[in-house]
mmCIF file of C-alpha atoms and ligand atoms in Angstrom:
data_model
loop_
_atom_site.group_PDB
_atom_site.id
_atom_site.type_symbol
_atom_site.label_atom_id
_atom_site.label_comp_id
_atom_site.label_asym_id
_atom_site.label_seq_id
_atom_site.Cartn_x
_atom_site.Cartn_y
_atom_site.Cartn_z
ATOM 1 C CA UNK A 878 -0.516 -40.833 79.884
ATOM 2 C CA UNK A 879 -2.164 -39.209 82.779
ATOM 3 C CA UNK A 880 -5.466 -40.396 84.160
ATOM 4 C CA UNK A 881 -7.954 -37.693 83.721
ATOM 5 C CA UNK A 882 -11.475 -37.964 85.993
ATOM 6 C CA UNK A 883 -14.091 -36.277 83.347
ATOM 7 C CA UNK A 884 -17.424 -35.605 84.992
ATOM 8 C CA UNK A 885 -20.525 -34.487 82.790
ATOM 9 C CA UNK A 886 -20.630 -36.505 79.766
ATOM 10 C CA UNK A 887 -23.513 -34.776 77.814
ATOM 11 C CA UNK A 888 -23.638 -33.004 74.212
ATOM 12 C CA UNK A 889 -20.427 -31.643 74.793
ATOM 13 C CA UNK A 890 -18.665 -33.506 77.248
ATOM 14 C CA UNK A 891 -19.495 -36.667 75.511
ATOM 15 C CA UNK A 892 -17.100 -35.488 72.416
ATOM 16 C CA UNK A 893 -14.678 -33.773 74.633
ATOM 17 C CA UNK A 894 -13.759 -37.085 77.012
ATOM 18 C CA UNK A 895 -14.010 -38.980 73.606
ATOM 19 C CA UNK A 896 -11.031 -37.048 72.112
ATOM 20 C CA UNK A 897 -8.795 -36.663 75.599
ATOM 21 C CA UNK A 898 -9.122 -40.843 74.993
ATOM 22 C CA UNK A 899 -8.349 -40.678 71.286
ATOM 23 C CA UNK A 900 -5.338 -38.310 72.319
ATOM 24 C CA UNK A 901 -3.684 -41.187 74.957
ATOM 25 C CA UNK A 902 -5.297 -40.128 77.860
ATOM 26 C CA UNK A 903 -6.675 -42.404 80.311
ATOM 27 C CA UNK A 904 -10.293 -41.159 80.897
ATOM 28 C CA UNK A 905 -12.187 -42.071 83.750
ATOM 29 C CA UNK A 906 -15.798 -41.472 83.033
ATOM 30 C CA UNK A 907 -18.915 -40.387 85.286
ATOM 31 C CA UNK A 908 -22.323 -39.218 84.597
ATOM 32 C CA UNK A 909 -25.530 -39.290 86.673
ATOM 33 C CA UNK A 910 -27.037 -40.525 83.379
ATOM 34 C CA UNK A 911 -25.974 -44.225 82.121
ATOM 35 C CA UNK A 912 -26.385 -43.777 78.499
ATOM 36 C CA UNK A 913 -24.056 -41.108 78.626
ATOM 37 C CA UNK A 914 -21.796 -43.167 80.488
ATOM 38 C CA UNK A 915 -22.401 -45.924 77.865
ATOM 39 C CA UNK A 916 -21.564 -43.534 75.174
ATOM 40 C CA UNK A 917 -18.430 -42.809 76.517
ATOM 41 C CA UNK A 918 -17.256 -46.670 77.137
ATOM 42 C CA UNK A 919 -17.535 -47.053 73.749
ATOM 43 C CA UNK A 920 -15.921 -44.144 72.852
ATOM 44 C CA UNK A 921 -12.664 -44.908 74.584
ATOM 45 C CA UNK A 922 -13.531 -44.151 78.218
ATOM 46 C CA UNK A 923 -13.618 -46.064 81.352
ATOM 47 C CA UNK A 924 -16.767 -46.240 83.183
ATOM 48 C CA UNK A 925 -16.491 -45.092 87.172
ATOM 49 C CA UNK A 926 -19.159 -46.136 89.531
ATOM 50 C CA UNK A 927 -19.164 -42.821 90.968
ATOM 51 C CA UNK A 928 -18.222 -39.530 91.029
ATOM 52 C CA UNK A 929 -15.429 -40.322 94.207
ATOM 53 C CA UNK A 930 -14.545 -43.281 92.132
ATOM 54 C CA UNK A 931 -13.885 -41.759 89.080
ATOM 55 C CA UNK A 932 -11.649 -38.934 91.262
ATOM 56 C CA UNK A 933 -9.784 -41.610 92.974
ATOM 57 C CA UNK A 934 -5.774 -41.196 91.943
ATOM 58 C CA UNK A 935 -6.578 -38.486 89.204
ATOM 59 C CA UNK A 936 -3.530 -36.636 87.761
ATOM 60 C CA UNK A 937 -6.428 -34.069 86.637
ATOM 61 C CA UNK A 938 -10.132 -33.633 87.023
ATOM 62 C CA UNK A 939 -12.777 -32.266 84.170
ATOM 63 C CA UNK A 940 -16.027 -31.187 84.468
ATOM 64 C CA UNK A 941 -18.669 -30.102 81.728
ATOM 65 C CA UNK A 942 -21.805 -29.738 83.770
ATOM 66 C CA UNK A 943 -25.063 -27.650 82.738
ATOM 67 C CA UNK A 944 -24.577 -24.584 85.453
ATOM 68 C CA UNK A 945 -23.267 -22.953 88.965
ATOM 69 C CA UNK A 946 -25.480 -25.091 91.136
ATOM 70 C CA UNK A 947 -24.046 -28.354 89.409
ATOM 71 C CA UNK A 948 -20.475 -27.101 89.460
ATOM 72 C CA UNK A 949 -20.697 -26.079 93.196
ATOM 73 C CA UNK A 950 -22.469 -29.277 94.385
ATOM 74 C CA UNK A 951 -19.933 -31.900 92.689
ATOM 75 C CA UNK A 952 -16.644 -29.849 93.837
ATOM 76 C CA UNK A 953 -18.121 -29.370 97.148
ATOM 77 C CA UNK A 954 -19.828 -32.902 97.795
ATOM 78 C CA UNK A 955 -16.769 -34.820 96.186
ATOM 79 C CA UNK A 956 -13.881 -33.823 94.103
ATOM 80 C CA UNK A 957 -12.045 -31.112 97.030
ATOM 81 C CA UNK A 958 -13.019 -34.306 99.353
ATOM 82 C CA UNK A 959 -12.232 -37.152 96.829
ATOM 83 C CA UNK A 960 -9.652 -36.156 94.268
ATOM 84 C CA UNK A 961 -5.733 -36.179 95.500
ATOM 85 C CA UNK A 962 -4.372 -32.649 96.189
ATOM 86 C CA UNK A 963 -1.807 -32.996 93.548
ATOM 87 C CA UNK A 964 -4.773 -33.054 90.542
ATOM 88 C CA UNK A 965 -5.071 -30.078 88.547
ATOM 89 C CA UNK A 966 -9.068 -29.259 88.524
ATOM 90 C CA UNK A 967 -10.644 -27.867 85.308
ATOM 91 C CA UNK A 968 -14.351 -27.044 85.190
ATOM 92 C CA UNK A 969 -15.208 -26.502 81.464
ATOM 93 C CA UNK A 970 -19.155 -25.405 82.085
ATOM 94 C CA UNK A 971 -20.251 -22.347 81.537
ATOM 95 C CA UNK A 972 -21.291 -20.990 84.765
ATOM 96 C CA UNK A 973 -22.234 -17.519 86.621
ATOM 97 C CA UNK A 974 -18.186 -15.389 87.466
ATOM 98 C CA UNK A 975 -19.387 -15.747 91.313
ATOM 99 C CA UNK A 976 -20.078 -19.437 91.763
ATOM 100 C CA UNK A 977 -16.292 -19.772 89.582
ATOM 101 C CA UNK A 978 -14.912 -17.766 92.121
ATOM 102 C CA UNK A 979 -16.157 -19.201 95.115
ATOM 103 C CA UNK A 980 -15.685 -23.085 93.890
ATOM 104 C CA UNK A 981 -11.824 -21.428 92.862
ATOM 105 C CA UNK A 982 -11.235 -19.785 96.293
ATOM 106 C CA UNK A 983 -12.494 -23.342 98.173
ATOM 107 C CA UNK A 984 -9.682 -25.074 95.998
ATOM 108 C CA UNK A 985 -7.141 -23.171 96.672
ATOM 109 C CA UNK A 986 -8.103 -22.954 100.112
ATOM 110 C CA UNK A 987 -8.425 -26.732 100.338
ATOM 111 C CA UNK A 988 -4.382 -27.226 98.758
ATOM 112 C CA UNK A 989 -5.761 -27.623 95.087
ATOM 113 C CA UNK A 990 -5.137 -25.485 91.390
ATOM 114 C CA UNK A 991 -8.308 -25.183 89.966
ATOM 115 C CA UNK A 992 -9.020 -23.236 86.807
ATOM 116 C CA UNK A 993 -12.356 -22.307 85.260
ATOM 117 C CA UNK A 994 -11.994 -22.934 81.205
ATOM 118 C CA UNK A 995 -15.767 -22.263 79.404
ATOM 119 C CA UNK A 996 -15.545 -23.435 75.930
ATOM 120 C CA UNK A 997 -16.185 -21.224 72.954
ATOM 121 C CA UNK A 998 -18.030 -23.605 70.121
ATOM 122 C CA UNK A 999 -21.384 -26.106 69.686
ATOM 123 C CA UNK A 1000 -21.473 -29.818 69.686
ATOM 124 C CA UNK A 1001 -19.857 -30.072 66.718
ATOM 125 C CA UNK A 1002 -16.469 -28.645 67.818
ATOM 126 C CA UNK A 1003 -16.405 -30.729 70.741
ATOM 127 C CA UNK A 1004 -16.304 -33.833 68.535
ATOM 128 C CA UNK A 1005 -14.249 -32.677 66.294
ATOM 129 C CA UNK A 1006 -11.872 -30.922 69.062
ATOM 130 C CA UNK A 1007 -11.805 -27.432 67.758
ATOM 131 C CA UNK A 1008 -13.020 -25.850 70.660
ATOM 132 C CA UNK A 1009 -11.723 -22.719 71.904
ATOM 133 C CA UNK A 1010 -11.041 -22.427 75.640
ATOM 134 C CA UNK A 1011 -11.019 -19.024 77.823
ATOM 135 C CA UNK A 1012 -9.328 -20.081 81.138
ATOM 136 C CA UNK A 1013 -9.033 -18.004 84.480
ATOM 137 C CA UNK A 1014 -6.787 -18.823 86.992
ATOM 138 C CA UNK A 1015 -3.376 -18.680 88.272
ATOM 139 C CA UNK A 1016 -0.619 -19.132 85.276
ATOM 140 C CA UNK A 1017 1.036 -22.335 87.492
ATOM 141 C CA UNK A 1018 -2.827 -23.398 86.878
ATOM 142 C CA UNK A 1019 -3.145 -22.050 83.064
ATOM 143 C CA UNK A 1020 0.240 -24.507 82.339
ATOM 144 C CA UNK A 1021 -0.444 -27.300 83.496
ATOM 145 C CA UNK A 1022 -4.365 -26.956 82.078
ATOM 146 C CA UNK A 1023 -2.713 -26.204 79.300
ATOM 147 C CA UNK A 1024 -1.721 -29.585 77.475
ATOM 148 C CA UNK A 1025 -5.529 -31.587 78.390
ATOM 149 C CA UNK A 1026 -7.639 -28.468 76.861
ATOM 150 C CA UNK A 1027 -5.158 -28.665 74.126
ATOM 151 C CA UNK A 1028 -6.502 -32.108 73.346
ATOM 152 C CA UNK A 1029 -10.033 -30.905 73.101
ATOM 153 C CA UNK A 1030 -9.497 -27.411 71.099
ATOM 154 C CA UNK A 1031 -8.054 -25.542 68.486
ATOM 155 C CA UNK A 1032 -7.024 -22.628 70.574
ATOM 156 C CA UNK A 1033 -6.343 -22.518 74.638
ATOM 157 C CA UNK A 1034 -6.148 -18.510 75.809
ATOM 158 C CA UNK A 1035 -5.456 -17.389 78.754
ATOM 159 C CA UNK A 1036 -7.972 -14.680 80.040
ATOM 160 C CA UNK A 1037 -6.776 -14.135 83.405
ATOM 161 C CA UNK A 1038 -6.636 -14.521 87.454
ATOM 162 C CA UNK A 1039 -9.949 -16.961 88.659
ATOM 163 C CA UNK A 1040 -13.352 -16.743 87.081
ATOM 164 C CA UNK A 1041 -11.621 -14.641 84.112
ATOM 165 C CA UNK A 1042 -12.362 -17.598 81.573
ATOM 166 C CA UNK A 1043 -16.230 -17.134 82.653
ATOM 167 C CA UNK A 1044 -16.340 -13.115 82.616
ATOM 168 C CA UNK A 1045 -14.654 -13.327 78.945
ATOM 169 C CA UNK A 1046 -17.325 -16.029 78.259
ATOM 170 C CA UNK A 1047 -20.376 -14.155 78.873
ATOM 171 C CA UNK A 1048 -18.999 -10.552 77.561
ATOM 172 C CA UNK A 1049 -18.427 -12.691 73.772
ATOM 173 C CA UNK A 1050 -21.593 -13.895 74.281
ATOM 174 C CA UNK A 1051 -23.717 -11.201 75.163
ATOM 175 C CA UNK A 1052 -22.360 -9.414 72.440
ATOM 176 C CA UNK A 1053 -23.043 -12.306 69.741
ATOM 177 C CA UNK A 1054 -26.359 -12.153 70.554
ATOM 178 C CA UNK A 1055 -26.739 -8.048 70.544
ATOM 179 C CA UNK A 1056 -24.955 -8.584 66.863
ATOM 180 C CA UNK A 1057 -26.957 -11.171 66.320
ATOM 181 C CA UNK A 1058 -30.249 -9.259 66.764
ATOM 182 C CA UNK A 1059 -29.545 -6.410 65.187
ATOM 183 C CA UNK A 1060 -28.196 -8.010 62.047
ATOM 184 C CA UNK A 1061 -31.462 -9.903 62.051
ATOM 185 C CA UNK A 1062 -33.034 -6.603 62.231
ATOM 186 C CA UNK A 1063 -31.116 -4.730 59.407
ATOM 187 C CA UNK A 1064 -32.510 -7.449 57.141
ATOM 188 C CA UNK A 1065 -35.673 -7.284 57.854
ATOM 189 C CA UNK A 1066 -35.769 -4.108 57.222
ATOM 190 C CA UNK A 1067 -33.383 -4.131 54.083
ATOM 191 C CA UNK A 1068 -36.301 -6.508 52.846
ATOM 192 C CA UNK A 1069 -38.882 -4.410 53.894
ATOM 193 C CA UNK A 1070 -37.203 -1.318 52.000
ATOM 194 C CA UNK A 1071 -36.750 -4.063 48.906
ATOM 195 C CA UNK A 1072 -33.194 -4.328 49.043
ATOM 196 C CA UNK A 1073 -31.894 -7.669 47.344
ATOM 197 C CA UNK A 1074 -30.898 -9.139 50.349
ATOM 198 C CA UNK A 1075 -27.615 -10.867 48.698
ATOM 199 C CA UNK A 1076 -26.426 -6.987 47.630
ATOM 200 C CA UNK A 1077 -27.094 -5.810 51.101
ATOM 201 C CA UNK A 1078 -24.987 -8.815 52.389
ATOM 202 C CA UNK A 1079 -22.510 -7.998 49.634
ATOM 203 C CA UNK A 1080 -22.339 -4.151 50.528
ATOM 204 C CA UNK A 1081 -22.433 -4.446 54.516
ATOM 205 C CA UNK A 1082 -20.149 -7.826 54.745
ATOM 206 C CA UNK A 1083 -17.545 -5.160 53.218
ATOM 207 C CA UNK A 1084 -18.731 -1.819 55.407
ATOM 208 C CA UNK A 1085 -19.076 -1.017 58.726
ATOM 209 C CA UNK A 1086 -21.740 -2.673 59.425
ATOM 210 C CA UNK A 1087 -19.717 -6.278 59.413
ATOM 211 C CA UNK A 1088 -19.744 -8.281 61.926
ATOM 212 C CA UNK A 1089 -19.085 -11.940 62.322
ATOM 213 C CA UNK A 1090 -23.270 -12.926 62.785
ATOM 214 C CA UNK A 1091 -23.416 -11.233 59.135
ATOM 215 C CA UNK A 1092 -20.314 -12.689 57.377
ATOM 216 C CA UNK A 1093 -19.967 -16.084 59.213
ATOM 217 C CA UNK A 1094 -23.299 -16.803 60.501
ATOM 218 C CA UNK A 1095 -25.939 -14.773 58.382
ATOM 219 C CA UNK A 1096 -29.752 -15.398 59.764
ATOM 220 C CA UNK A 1097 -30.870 -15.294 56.115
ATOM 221 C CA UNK A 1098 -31.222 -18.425 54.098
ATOM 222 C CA UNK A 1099 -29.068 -18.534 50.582
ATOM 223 C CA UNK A 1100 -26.967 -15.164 51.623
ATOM 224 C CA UNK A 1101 -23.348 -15.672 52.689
ATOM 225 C CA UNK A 1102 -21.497 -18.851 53.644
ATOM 226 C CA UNK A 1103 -23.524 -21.837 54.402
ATOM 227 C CA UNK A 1104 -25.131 -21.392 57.856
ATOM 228 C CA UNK A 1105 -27.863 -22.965 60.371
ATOM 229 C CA UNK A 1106 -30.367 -20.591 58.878
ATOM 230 C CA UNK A 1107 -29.530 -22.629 54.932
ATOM 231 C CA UNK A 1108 -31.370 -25.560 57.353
ATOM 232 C CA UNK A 1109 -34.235 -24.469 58.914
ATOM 233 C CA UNK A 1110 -32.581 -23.004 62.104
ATOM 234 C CA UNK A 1111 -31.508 -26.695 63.112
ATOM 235 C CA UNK A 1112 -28.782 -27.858 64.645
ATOM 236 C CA UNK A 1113 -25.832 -24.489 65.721
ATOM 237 C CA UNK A 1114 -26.269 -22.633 68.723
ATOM 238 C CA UNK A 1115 -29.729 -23.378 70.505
ATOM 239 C CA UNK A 1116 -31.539 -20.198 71.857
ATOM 240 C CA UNK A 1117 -32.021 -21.749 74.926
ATOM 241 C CA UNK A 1118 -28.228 -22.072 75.651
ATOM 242 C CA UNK A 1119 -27.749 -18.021 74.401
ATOM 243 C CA UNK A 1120 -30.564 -17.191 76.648
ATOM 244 C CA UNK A 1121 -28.741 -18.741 79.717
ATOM 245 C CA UNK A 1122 -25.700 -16.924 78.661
ATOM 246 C CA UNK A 1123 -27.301 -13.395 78.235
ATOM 247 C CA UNK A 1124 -28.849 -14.283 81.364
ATOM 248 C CA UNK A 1125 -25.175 -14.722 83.371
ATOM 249 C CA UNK A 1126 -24.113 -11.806 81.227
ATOM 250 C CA UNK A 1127 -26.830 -9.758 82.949
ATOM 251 C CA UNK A 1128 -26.477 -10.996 86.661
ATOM 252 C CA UNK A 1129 -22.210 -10.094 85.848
ATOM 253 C CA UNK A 1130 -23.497 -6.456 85.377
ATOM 254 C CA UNK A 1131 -25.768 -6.562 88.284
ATOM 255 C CA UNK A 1132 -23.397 -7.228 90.417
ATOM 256 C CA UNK A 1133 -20.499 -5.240 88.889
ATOM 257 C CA UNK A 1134 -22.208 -2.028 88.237
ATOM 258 C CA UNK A 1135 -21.687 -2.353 84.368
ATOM 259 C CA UNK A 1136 -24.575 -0.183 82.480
ATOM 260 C CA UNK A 1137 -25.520 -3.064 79.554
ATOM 261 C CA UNK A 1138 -28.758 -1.833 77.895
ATOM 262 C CA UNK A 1139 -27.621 -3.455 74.932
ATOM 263 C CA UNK A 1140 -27.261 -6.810 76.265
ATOM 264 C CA UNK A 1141 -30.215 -6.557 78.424
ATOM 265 C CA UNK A 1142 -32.445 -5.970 75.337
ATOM 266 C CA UNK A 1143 -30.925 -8.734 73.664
ATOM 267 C CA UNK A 1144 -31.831 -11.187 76.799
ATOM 268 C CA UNK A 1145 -35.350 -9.544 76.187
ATOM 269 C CA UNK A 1146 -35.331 -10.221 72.776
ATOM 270 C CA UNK A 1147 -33.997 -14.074 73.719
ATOM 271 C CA UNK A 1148 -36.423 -14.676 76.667
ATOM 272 C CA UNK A 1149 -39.751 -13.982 74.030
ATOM 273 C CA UNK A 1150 -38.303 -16.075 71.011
ATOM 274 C CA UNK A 1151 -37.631 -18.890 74.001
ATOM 275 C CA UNK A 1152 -41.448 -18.387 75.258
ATOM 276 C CA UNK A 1153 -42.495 -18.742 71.982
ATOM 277 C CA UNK A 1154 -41.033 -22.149 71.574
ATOM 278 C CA UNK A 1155 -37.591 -21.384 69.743
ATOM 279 C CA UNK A 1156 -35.228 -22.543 72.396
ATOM 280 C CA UNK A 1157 -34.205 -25.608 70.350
ATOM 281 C CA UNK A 1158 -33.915 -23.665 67.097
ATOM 282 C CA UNK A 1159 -30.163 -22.336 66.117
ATOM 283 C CA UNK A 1160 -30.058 -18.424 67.592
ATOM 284 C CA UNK A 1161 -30.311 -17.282 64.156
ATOM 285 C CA UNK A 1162 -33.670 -17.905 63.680
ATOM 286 C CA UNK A 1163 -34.683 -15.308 66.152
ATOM 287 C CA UNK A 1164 -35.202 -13.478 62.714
ATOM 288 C CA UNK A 1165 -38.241 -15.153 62.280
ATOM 289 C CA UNK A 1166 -39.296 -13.356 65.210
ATOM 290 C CA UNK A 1167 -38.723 -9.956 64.367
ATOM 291 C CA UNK A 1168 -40.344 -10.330 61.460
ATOM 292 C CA UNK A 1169 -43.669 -12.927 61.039
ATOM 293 C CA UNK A 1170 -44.389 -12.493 57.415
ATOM 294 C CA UNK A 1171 -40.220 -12.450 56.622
ATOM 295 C CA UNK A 1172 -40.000 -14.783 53.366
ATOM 296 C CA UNK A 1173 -36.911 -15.102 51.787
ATOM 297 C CA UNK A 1174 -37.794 -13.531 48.140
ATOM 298 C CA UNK A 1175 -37.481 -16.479 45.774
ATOM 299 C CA UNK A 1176 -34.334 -14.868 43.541
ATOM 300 C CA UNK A 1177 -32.250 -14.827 47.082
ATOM 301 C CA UNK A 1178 -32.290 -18.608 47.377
ATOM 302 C CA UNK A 1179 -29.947 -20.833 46.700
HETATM 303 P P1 LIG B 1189 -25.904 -31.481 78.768
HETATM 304 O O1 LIG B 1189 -27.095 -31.216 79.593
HETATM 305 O O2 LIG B 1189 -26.034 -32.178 77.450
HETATM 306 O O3 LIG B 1189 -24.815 -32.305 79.642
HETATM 307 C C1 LIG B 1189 -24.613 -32.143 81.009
HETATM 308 C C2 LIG B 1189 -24.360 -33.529 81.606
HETATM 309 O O4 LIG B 1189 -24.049 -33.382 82.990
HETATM 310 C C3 LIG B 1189 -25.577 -34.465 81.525
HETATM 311 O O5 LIG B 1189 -25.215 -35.653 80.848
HETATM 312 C C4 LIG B 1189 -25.962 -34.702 82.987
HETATM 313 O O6 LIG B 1189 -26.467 -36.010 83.234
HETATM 314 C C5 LIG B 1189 -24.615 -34.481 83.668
HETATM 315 N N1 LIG B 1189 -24.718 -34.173 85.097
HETATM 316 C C6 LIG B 1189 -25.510 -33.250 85.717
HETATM 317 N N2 LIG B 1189 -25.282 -33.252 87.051
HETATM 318 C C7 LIG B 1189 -24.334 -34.201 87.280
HETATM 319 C C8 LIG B 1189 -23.697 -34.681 88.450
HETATM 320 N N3 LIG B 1189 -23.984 -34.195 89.655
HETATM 321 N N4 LIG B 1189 -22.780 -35.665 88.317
HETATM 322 C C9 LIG B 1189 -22.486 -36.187 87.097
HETATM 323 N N5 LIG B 1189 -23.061 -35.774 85.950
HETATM 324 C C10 LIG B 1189 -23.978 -34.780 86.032
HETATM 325 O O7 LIG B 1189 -25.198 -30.044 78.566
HETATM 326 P P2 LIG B 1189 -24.111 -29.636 77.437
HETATM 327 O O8 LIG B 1189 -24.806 -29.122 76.223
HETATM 328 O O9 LIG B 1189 -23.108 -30.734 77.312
HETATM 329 O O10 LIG B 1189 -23.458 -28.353 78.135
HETATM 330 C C11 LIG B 1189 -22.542 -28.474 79.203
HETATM 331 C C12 LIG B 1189 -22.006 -27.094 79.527
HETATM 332 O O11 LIG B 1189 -21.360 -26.550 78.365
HETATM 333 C C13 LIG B 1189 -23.095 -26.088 79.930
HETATM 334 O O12 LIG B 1189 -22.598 -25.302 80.983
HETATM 335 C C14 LIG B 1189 -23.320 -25.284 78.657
HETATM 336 O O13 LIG B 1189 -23.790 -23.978 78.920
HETATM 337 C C15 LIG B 1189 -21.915 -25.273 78.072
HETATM 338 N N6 LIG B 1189 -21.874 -25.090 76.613
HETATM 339 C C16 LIG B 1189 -22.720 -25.791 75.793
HETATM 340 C C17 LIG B 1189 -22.647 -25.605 74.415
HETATM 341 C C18 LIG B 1189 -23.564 -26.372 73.487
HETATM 342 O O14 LIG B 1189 -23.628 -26.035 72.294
HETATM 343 N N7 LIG B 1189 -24.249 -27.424 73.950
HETATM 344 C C19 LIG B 1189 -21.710 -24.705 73.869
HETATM 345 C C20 LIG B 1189 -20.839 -24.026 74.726
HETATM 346 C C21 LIG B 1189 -20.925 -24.223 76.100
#
């Protein structure tokens, strides 16, 4: 099986270099942090000594790094300089559409197929390899992605020419968390107008209001399917991570022109629930912030 370099072996890249091992592959591991890199020996992985080292002879190189500045430093400083030309690059991150670009456009200028291929899914679908992957790039580059995302994900699309994967990234995301907020609202308010909060779940899950953060991820405790809010807002999505994506959502429209008031309220919303220390809580529980006094009436629990 090919040797795959895999760069960035945190919350998510720590399951995803796991599984391209469990799948035959033979993973050459590197992270700037050791017990990461430990982590990853023992799941399967071979430890590299470096970045260069870990490029050396690579039929394909991954990276899952935390954003743009990352991405551009360890393609610039080492993998266009260390990896042969023949390796098909994949950056999995989810980074800003113009730093995917310009990394791409070095690539391909330096004799390389690189493809940018942000994952949709927590920490839990990266161990258990159901992520979903959004991949821009050129279809040569899409193919022969195609079978190592495969061994990470449930699903592998492709959204189109470079820095597609990110753009469809951050336009999902930024409207998750515009859903998001106003289905937190509409209960709130539902309460607040003494609704029984499983009969307004059972009427709008069924009208137009449905969307998937009421049927698939409701903010309310005991309503719906099982969901981060049925644990305290633990665990799931962390804030912090939606507020970075609202935050690439909003530079995108910057620089494109795109009128997003939705979206930038959202990142609004996002930005005060992070101040107010909910950045590690699931991006549900940004309910609690629109309403304080919200208790969930004791005949809606479980
Ligand atoms: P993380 O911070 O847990 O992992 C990043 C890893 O990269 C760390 O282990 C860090 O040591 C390593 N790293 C940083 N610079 C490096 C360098 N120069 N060389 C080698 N290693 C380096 O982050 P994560 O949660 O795994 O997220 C990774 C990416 O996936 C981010 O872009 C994030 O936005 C995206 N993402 C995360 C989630 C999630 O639920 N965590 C979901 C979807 C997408």
């Amino acid at each position: 099986m090919a040797k795959v370099a895999f760069i960035g072996l945190g919350n998510m890249g720590g399951g995803m270099a796991a599984n391209l091992a469990k799948a035959g592959y033979e993973v050459r591991a590197f992270d700037l942090s050791q017990p990461a890199l430990d982590r990853a020996v023992e799941r399967g992985a071979e430890a590299a000594t470096s970045a260069e080292a870990a490029c050396k002879d690579a039929e394909a190189v991954v990276t899952m790094l935390p954003a743009g500045k990352h991405v551009a430093e360890v393609y610039r400083s080492t993998v266009l300089t260390a990896a042969p030309k023949s390796a098909i690059l994949i950056d999995c991150s989810t980074i800003d559409v113009a730093t995917a670009k310009a990394v791409e456009d070095e690539a391909g200028a330096a004799g390389f197929t690189m493809v940018d291929a942000p994952v949709s899914g927590g920490i839990a679908a990266a161990e258990g390899g159901t992520l979903t992957f959004m991949v821009g790039g050129s279809d040569d580059g899409f193919e022969r992605a195609h079978p190592i995302l495969e061994a990470m994900g449930k699903a592998v699309i492709h959204a189109g020419g470079p820095g597609s994967g990110q753009a469809a990234k951050i336009c999902n995301n930024m409207l998750l968390g515009a859903t998001m907020a106003a289905t937190c609202e509409a209960f709130v308010l539902a309460e607040k107008l003494g609704l029984d909060l499983r009969t307004f779940y059972d009427i709008s899950s069924k009208a137009s209001g449905q969307s998937w953060s009421m049927t698939s991820y409701c903010p309310v405790p005991g309503v719906g399917p099982d969901t981060p809010a049925d644990r305290g807002y633990e665990g799931g999505f962390a804030a912090a991570l939606m507020l970075k994506d609202l935050k690439l959502a909003m530079e995108a429209a910057r620089s494109a022109g795109a009128y997003t008031p939705m979206g930038g309220e959202a990142e609004e919303l996002y930005q005060r629930f992070v101040d107010r220390g909910g950045g590690t809580k699931d991006f549900s529980g940004i309910i609690k912030m629109i309403d304080d006094s919200w208790e969930v009436p004791a005949e809606s629990a479980k």
